[in-house]
Tab-separated table of C-alpha atoms in Angstrom:
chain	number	residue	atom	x	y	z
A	1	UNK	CA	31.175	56.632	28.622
A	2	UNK	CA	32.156	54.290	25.319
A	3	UNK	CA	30.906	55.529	22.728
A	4	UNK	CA	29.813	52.767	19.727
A	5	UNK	CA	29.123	52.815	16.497
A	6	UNK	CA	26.912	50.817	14.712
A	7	UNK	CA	25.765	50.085	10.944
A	8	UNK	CA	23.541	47.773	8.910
A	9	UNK	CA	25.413	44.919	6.678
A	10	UNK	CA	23.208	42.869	4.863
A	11	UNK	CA	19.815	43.390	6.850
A	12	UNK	CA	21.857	43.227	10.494
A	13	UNK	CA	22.403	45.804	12.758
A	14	UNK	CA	26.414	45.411	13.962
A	15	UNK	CA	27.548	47.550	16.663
A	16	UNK	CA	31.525	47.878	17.709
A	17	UNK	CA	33.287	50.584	20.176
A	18	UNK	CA	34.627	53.800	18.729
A	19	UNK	CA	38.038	55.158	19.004
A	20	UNK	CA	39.748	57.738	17.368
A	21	UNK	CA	40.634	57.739	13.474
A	22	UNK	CA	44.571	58.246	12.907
A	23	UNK	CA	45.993	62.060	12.408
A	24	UNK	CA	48.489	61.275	9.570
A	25	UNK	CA	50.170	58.464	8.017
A	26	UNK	CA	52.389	57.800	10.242
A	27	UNK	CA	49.526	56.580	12.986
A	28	UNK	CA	47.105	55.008	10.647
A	29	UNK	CA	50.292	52.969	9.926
A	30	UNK	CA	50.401	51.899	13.381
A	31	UNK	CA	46.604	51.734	13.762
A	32	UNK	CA	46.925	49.064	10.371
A	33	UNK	CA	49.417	46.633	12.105
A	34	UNK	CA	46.819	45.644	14.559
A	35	UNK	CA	43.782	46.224	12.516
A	36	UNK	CA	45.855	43.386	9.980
A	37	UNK	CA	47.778	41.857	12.577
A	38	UNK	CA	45.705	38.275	11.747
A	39	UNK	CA	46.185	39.185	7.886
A	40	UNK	CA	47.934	36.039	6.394
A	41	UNK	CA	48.564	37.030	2.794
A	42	UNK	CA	50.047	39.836	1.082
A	43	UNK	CA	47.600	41.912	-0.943
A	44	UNK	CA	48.922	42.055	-4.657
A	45	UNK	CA	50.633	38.766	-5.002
A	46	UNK	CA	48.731	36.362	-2.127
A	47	UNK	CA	52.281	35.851	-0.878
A	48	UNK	CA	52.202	34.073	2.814
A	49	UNK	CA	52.369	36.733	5.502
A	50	UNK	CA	53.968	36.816	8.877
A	51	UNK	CA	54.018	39.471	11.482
A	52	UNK	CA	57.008	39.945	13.796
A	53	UNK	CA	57.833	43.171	15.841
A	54	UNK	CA	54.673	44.711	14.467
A	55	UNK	CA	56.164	44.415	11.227
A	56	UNK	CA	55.209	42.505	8.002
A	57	UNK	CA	57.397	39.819	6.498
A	58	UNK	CA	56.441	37.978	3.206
A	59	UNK	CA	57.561	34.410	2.364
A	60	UNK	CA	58.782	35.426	-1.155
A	61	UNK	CA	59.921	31.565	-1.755
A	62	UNK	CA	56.459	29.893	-1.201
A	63	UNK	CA	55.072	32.036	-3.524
A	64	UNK	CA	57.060	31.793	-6.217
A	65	UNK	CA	58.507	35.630	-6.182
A	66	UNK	CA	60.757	37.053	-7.957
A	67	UNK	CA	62.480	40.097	-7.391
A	68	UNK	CA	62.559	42.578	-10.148
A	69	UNK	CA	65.140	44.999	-8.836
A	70	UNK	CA	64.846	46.085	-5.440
A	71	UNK	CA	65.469	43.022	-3.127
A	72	UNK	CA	65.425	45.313	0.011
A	73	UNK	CA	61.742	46.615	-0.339
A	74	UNK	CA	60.525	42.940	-1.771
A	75	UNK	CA	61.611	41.651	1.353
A	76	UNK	CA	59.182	43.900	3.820
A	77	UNK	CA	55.646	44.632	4.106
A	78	UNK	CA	54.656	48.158	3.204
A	79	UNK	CA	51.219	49.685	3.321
A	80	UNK	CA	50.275	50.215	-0.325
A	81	UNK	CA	47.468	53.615	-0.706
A	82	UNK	CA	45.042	51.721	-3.305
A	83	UNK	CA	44.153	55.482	-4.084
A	84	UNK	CA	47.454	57.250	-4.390
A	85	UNK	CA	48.279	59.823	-2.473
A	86	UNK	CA	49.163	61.696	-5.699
A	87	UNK	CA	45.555	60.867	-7.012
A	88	UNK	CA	44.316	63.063	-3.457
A	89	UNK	CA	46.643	65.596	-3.354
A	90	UNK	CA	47.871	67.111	-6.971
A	91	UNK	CA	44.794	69.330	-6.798
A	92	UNK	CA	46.080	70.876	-3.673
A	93	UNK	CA	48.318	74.150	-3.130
A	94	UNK	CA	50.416	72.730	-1.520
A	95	UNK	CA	51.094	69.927	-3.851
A	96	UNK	CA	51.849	72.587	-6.394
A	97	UNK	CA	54.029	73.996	-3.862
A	98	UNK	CA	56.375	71.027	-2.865
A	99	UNK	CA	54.265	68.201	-3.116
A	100	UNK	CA	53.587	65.222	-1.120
A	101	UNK	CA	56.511	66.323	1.583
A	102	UNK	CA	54.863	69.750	1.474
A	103	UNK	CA	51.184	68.880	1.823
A	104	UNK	CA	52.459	66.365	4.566
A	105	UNK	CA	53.909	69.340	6.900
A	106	UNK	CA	51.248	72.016	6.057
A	107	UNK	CA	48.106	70.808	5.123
A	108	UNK	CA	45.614	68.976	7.711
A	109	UNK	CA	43.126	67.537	5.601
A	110	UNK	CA	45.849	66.324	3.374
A	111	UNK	CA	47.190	63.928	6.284
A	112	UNK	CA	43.602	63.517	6.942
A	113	UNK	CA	43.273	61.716	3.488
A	114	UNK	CA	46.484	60.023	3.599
A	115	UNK	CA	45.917	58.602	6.712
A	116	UNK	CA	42.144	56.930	5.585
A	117	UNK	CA	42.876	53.638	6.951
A	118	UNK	CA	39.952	52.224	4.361
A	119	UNK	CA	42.950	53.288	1.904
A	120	UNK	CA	45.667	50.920	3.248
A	121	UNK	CA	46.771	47.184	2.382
A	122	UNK	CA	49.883	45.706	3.461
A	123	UNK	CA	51.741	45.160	-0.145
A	124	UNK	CA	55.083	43.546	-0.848
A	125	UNK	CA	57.615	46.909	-0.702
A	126	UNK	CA	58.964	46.483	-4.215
A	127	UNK	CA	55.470	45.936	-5.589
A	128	UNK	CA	54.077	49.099	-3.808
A	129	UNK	CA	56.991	51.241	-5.152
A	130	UNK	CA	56.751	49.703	-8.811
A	131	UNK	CA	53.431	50.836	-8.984
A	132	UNK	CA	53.935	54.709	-7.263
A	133	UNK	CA	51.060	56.184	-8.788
A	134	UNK	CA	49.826	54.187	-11.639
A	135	UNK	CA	46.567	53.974	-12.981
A	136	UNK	CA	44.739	50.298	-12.829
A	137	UNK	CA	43.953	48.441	-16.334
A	138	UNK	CA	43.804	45.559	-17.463
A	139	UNK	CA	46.947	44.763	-19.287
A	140	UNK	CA	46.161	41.534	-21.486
A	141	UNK	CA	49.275	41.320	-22.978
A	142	UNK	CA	51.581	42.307	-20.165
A	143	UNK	CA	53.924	39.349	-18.718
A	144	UNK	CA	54.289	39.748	-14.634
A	145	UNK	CA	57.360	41.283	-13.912
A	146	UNK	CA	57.457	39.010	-10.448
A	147	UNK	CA	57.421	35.522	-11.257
A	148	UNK	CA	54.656	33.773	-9.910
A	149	UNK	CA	52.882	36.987	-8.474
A	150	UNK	CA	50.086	38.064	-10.715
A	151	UNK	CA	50.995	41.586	-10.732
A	152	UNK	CA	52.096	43.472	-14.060
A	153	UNK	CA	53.337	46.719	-14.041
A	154	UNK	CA	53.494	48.826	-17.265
A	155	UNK	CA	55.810	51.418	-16.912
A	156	UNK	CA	55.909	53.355	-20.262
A	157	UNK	CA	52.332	53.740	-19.780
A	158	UNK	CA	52.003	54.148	-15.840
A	159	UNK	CA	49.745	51.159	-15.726
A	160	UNK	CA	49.683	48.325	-13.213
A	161	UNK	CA	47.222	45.103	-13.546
A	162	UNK	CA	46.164	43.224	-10.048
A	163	UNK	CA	45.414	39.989	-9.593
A	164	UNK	CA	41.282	39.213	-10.072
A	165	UNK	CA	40.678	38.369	-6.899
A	166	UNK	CA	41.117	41.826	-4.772
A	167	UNK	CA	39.784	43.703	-8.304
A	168	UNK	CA	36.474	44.316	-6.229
A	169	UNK	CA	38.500	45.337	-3.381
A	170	UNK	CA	40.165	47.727	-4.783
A	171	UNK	CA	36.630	49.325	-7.154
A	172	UNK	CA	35.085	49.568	-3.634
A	173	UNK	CA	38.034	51.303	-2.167
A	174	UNK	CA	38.381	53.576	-4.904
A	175	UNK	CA	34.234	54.471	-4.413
A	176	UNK	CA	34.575	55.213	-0.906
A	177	UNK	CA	38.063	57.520	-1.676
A	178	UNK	CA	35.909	58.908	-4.225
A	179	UNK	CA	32.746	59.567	-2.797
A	180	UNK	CA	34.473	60.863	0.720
A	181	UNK	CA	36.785	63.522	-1.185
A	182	UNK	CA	35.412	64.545	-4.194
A	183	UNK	CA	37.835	62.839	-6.391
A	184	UNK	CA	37.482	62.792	-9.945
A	185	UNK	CA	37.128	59.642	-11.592
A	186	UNK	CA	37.539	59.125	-15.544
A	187	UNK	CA	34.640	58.033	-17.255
A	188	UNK	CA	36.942	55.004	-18.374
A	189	UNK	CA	37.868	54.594	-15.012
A	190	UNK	CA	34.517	54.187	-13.658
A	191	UNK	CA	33.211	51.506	-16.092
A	192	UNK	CA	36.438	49.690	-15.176
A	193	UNK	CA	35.774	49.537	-11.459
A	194	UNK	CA	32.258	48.915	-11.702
A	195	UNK	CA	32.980	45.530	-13.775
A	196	UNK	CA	35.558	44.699	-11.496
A	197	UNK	CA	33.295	45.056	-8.357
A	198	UNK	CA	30.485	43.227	-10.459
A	199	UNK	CA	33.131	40.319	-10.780
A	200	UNK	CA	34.593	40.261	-7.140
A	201	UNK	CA	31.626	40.783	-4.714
A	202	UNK	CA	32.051	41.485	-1.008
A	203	UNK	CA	33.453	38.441	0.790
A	204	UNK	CA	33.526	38.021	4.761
A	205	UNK	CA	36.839	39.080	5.271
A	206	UNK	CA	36.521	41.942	3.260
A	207	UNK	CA	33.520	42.376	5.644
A	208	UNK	CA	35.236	42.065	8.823
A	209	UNK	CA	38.377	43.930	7.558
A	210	UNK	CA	35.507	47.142	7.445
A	211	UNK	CA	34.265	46.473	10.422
A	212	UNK	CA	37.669	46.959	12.193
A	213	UNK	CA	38.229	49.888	10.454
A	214	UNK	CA	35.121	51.244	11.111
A	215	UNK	CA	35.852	51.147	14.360
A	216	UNK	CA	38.637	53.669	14.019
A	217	UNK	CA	37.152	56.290	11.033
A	218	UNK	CA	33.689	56.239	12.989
A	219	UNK	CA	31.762	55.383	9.767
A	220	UNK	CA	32.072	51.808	7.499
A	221	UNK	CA	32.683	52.011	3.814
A	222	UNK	CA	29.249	52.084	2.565
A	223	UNK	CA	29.899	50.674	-0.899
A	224	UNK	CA	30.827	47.221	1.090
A	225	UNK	CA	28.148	47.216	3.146
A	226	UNK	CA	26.122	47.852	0.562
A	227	UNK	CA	24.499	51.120	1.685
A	228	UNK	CA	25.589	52.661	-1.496
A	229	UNK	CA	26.143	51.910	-5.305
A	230	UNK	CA	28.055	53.096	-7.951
A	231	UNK	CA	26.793	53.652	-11.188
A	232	UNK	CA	27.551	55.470	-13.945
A	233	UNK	CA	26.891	59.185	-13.560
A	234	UNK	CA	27.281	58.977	-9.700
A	235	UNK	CA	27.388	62.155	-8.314
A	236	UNK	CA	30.184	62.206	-4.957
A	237	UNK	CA	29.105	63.449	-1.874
A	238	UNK	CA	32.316	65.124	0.033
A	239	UNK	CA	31.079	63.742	3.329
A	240	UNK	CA	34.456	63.847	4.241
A	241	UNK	CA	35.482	67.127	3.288
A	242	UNK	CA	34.617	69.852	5.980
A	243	UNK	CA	33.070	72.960	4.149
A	244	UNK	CA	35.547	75.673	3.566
A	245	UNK	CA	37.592	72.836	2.264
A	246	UNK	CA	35.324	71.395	0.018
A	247	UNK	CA	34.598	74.699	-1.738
A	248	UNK	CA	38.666	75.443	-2.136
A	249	UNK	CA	38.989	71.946	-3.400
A	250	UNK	CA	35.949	72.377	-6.313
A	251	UNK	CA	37.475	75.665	-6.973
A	252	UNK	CA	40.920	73.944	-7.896
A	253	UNK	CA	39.654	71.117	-9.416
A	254	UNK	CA	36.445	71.945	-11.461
A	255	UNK	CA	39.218	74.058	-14.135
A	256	UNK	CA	41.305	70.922	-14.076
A	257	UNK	CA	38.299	67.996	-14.435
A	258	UNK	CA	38.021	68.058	-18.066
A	259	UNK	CA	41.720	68.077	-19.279
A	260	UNK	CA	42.463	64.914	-16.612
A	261	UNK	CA	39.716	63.421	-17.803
A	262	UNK	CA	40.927	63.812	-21.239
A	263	UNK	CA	44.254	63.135	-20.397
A	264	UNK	CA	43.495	59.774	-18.763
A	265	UNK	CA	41.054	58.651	-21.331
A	266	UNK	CA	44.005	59.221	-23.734
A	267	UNK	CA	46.437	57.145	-21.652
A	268	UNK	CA	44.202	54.315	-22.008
A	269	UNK	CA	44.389	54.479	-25.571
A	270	UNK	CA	42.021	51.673	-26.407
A	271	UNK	CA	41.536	50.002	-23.655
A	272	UNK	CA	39.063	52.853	-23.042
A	273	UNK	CA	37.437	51.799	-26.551
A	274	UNK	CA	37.055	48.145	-25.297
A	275	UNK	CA	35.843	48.903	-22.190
A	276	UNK	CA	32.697	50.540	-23.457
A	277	UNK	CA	31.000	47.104	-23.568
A	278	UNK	CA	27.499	47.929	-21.003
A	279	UNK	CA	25.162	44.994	-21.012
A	280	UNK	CA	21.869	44.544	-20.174
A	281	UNK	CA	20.735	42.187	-17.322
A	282	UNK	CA	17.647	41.655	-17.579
A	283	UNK	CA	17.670	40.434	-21.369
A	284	UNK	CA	20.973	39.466	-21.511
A	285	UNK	CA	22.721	41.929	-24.429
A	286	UNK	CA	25.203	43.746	-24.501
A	287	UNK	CA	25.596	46.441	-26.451
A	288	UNK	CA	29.259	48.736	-27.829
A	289	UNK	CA	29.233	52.433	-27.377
A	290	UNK	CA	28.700	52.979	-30.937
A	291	UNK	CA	25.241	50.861	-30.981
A	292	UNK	CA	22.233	52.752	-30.830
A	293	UNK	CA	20.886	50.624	-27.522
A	294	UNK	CA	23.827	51.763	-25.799
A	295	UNK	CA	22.554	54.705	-24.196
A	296	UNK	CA	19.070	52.787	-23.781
A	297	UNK	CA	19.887	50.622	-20.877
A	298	UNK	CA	18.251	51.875	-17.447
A	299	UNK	CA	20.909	52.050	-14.455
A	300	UNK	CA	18.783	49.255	-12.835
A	301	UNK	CA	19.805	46.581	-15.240
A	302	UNK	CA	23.825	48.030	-16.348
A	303	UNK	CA	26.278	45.338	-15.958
A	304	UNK	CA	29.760	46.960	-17.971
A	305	UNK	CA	32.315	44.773	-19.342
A	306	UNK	CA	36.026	45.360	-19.466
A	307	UNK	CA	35.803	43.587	-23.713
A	308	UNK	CA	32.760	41.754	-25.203
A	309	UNK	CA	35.134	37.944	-25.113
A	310	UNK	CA	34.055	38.748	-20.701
A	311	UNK	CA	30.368	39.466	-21.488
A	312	UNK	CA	29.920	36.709	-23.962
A	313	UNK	CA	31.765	34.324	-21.426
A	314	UNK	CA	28.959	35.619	-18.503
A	315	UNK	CA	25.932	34.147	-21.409
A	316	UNK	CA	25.521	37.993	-22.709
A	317	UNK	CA	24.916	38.037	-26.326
A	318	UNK	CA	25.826	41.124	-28.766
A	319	UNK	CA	22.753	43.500	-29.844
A	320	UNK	CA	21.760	42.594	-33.367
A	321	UNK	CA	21.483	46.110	-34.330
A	322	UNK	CA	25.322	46.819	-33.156
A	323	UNK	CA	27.930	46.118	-35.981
């Protein structure tokens, strides 16, 4: 008997056969060639993308690409993890132990997490490896390191800038990772990916993309299809994490939470500071986190800001009480 699955997107009930979610990376690799295989453009630089062999090849010429340093990797398709793996794993034993190699040979819900196909998007090779495990941001005064691909990469910092137009992409794919494992997100980091998914709503490919994948991990992303929102103070679930892992993995992280959070907030430096810019939709103000109304605005009406020069250009105006 086929077993379906089915979900509501937008008001409509969409139903699609169920087959098994990947065991480790090296499936859910597999499992992405055909779930892309009609993908025609890479996902950091919008580079044209071919498929040959069940293998990704990006026309570096007709976008105006330029290598940086590795020609081998900028010449293949590799499937980027929006999330790093290191992001999903450092909190684990066997991370401490030997790392990614190590979790990858003894630890099941490890490969479980690495092999989220929600996770994956096929990336230029020398792009993926540039940014390893780098924190988004957005890096204003950062040239791209690629010619005409809009990626910057910040490497004293560990910071890597995408391109606007997957920014929502990759807030919603950072939710779901979040939400499904328990991962800690930065306060900084939060307000960041809730402009940015603000600013790049849900498209129909992204749509269809989850749908496919769906298929596979037996449940849809439910911050694209809307079943679930992100706001400030959002508490993760762990659906994803079976019991006696999810206690082990609060017992490792809860000591840790505070000092990463600290830790990132400091990388940021103040980027952080201008990203505390929350405005107010229903009358139109935004307010700094050092006004008094900044702590006033109900969760209903929160729209945040990555600076105030992006909420004055959306018609916001500043708080006349905020200096």
């Amino acid at each position: 008997m086929l077993l379906r699955l089915c979900f509501v997107v937008f008001g409509l009930m969409l139903c699609a056969p169920l087959m098994a979610a990947p065991d480790d990376f090296s499936e859910a690799k597999k499992i992405a060639q055909r779930i892309y295989a009609d993908e025609t453009e890479t996902f950091y630089c919008a580079c044209p993308l071919r498929w040959q062999g069940g293998k990704g090849i990006p026309d570096l010429k007709a976008c105006g690409y330029e290598v940086r340093k590795n020609g081998p990797r900028a010449s293949r398709i590799e499937w980027e993890h929006v999330v790093p793996a290191h992001h999903f794993g450092k909190s684990l034993s066997c991370w401490q132990q030997g790392g990614r190699d190590q979790c990858q040979q003894s630890d099941q819900q490890f490969r479980l997490m690495e092999a989220d196909l929600f996770n994956l998007k096929p990336a230029i090779g020398e792009v993926n490896g540039d940014r390893a495990n780098f924190a988004f941001a957005l890096l204003p005064s950062q040239a791209s390191q690629y010619g005409d691909c809009p990626f910057k990469v910040d490497f004293k910092r560990q910071l890597a800038e995408p391109r606007s137009e997957v920014r929502g992409d990759i807030a919603r794919i950072y939710f779901y990772m979040a939400d499904k494992y328990k991962l800690n997100l930065s306060k900084a980091q939060q307000q960041l990916l809730i402009s940015w998914h603000q600013e790049d709503p849900v498209d129909d490919r992204e749509l269809l993309i989850n749908r496919r994948i769906a298929q596979h991990m037996g449940h849809p992303n439910y911050f694209v299809t809307g079943a679930r929102n992100w706001l400030p103070g959002y508490q993760p679930t762990g659906y994803g994490l079976p019991p006696e892992f999810s206690t082990q993995h609060q017992a490792n992280t809860t000591g840790s939470a505070l000092t990463q959070q600290v830790a990132e907030d400091s990388l940021q430096g103040n980027l952080d500071i201008q990203r505390q810019v929350l405005g107010n939709q229903n009358s139109k103000i935004y307010h700094l986190s050092t006004c008094p109304g900044f702590s006033q605005v109900s969760a209903k009406n929160q729209r945040w800001f990555s600076d105030e020069q992006q909420a004055l250009a959306a018609g916001f105006r500043k708080a006349k009480n905020c200096d």
